[in-house]
Coordinates of C-alpha atoms in Angstrom, one line a residue:
M1 CA 0.1 0.2 0.0
S2 CA 1.1 3.2 -0.8
R3 CA 1.5 5.8 1.7
F4 CA -1.2 8.4 0.8
Q5 CA -4.1 5.3 0.8
S6 CA -3.0 5.0 4.4
I7 CA -3.7 8.9 5.5
K8 CA -7.3 9.2 6.8
L9 CA -9.5 12.2 5.9
P10 CA -12.8 13.3 7.6
K11 CA -15.7 12.6 5.3
F12 CA -16.3 16.4 5.4
I13 CA -13.2 16.9 4.0
K14 CA -14.5 14.8 0.9
N15 CA -17.2 16.6 0.7
K16 CA -17.8 18.3 -3.1
F17 CA -19.7 21.3 -1.5
F18 CA -16.9 21.6 1.7
I19 CA -14.4 21.7 -1.3
A20 CA -15.8 24.5 -3.4
F21 CA -16.3 26.8 -0.3
A22 CA -12.7 26.0 0.6
A23 CA -11.9 26.7 -3.1
F24 CA -14.0 30.0 -3.3
T25 CA -12.5 31.5 0.4
I26 CA -9.3 31.1 -1.2
W27 CA -10.2 32.7 -4.3
I28 CA -12.1 35.4 -2.3
C29 CA -9.2 35.8 0.1
F30 CA -6.7 36.0 -1.8
L31 CA -6.2 35.7 -5.5
D32 CA -9.1 38.0 -6.5
K33 CA -8.6 42.2 -7.3
T34 CA -9.8 42.5 -4.0
N35 CA -8.4 40.7 -2.1
L36 CA -7.9 40.8 2.1
M37 CA -4.5 42.9 1.4
Y38 CA -6.1 45.5 -1.3
Q39 CA -9.2 45.8 1.6
Y40 CA -6.9 46.6 4.4
Q41 CA -5.0 49.2 2.1
F42 CA -8.2 50.8 1.1
W43 CA -9.2 51.2 4.9
S44 CA -6.1 52.4 5.8
E45 CA -6.1 55.1 3.0
E46 CA -10.3 55.8 3.9
S47 CA -8.6 56.8 7.5
K48 CA -6.0 58.6 6.4
L49 CA -8.8 60.9 4.5
E50 CA -10.5 61.0 7.2
S51 CA -8.6 61.9 9.9
Q52 CA -8.1 64.8 6.9
K53 CA -10.6 65.8 6.1
E54 CA -11.5 67.2 10.2
F55 CA -8.1 68.9 9.9
F56 CA -9.5 70.9 6.7
I57 CA -12.8 71.5 8.4
K58 CA -11.0 72.7 11.7
E59 CA -8.9 75.3 9.3
I60 CA -12.2 76.3 7.5
Q61 CA -13.4 77.2 10.4
Q62 CA -10.7 79.0 11.6
T63 CA -10.4 81.2 8.9
K64 CA -13.8 81.5 8.8
E65 CA -13.5 83.1 12.5
E66 CA -9.9 85.5 11.5
Q67 CA -12.5 86.7 8.7
Q68 CA -15.1 87.9 10.5
E69 CA -12.6 89.2 13.0
L70 CA -10.7 91.5 10.5
L71 CA -13.9 92.4 8.8
S72 CA -14.8 93.4 12.6
S73 CA -12.7 96.6 12.5
P74 CA -10.2 99.3 10.8
E75 CA -7.9 98.6 13.8
K76 CA -7.4 94.8 13.1
Q77 CA -7.1 95.3 9.5
E78 CA -4.7 97.8 9.2
K79 CA -2.5 95.0 12.2
F80 CA -3.0 92.3 9.9
A81 CA -1.7 93.9 7.0
R82 CA 1.6 95.3 8.9
E83 CA 2.4 91.9 10.2
K84 CA 1.7 89.7 7.8
Y85 CA 2.4 91.9 4.5
Y86 CA 5.1 94.2 5.7
M87 CA 2.9 97.8 4.7
K88 CA 3.4 101.0 6.2
K89 CA 2.4 104.6 6.2
D90 CA 4.3 107.2 4.1
D91 CA 5.9 108.7 6.8
E92 CA 7.0 105.5 8.1
D93 CA 10.4 103.9 7.7
L94 CA 10.1 99.9 8.0
F95 CA 13.2 97.4 8.8
I96 CA 12.9 93.8 8.6
I97 CA 14.5 91.7 10.9
T98 CA 15.1 88.2 9.8
P99 CA 17.0 85.7 12.5
A100 CA 20.2 84.5 11.1
P101 CA 20.6 80.8 9.7
P102 CA 21.9 78.1 12.3
A103 CA 25.6 77.6 11.0
N104 CA 26.6 74.0 10.3
P105 CA 29.8 72.9 11.9

């Protein structure tokens, strides 16, 4: 007797429905174009995009608040223009001091 004839397999493994189900499961999990690895990559990309969405929603809200604040008074507009765009009045001199870049040893 050969070695393979002496191995006893359970009856359910010999069942054609079990074999079809096992083949289908292997096909779906590993061989299909939307296999488990592909699904995991989609899930991780989705979670990354959701966190970016939350970040940008907060940024939009903050920008709207700053816009309302700037539009509320001319003094705040002047302060913003002076700080952000280095604007000055006609009779003023403007000196811009920037820090020196760090020296590389």
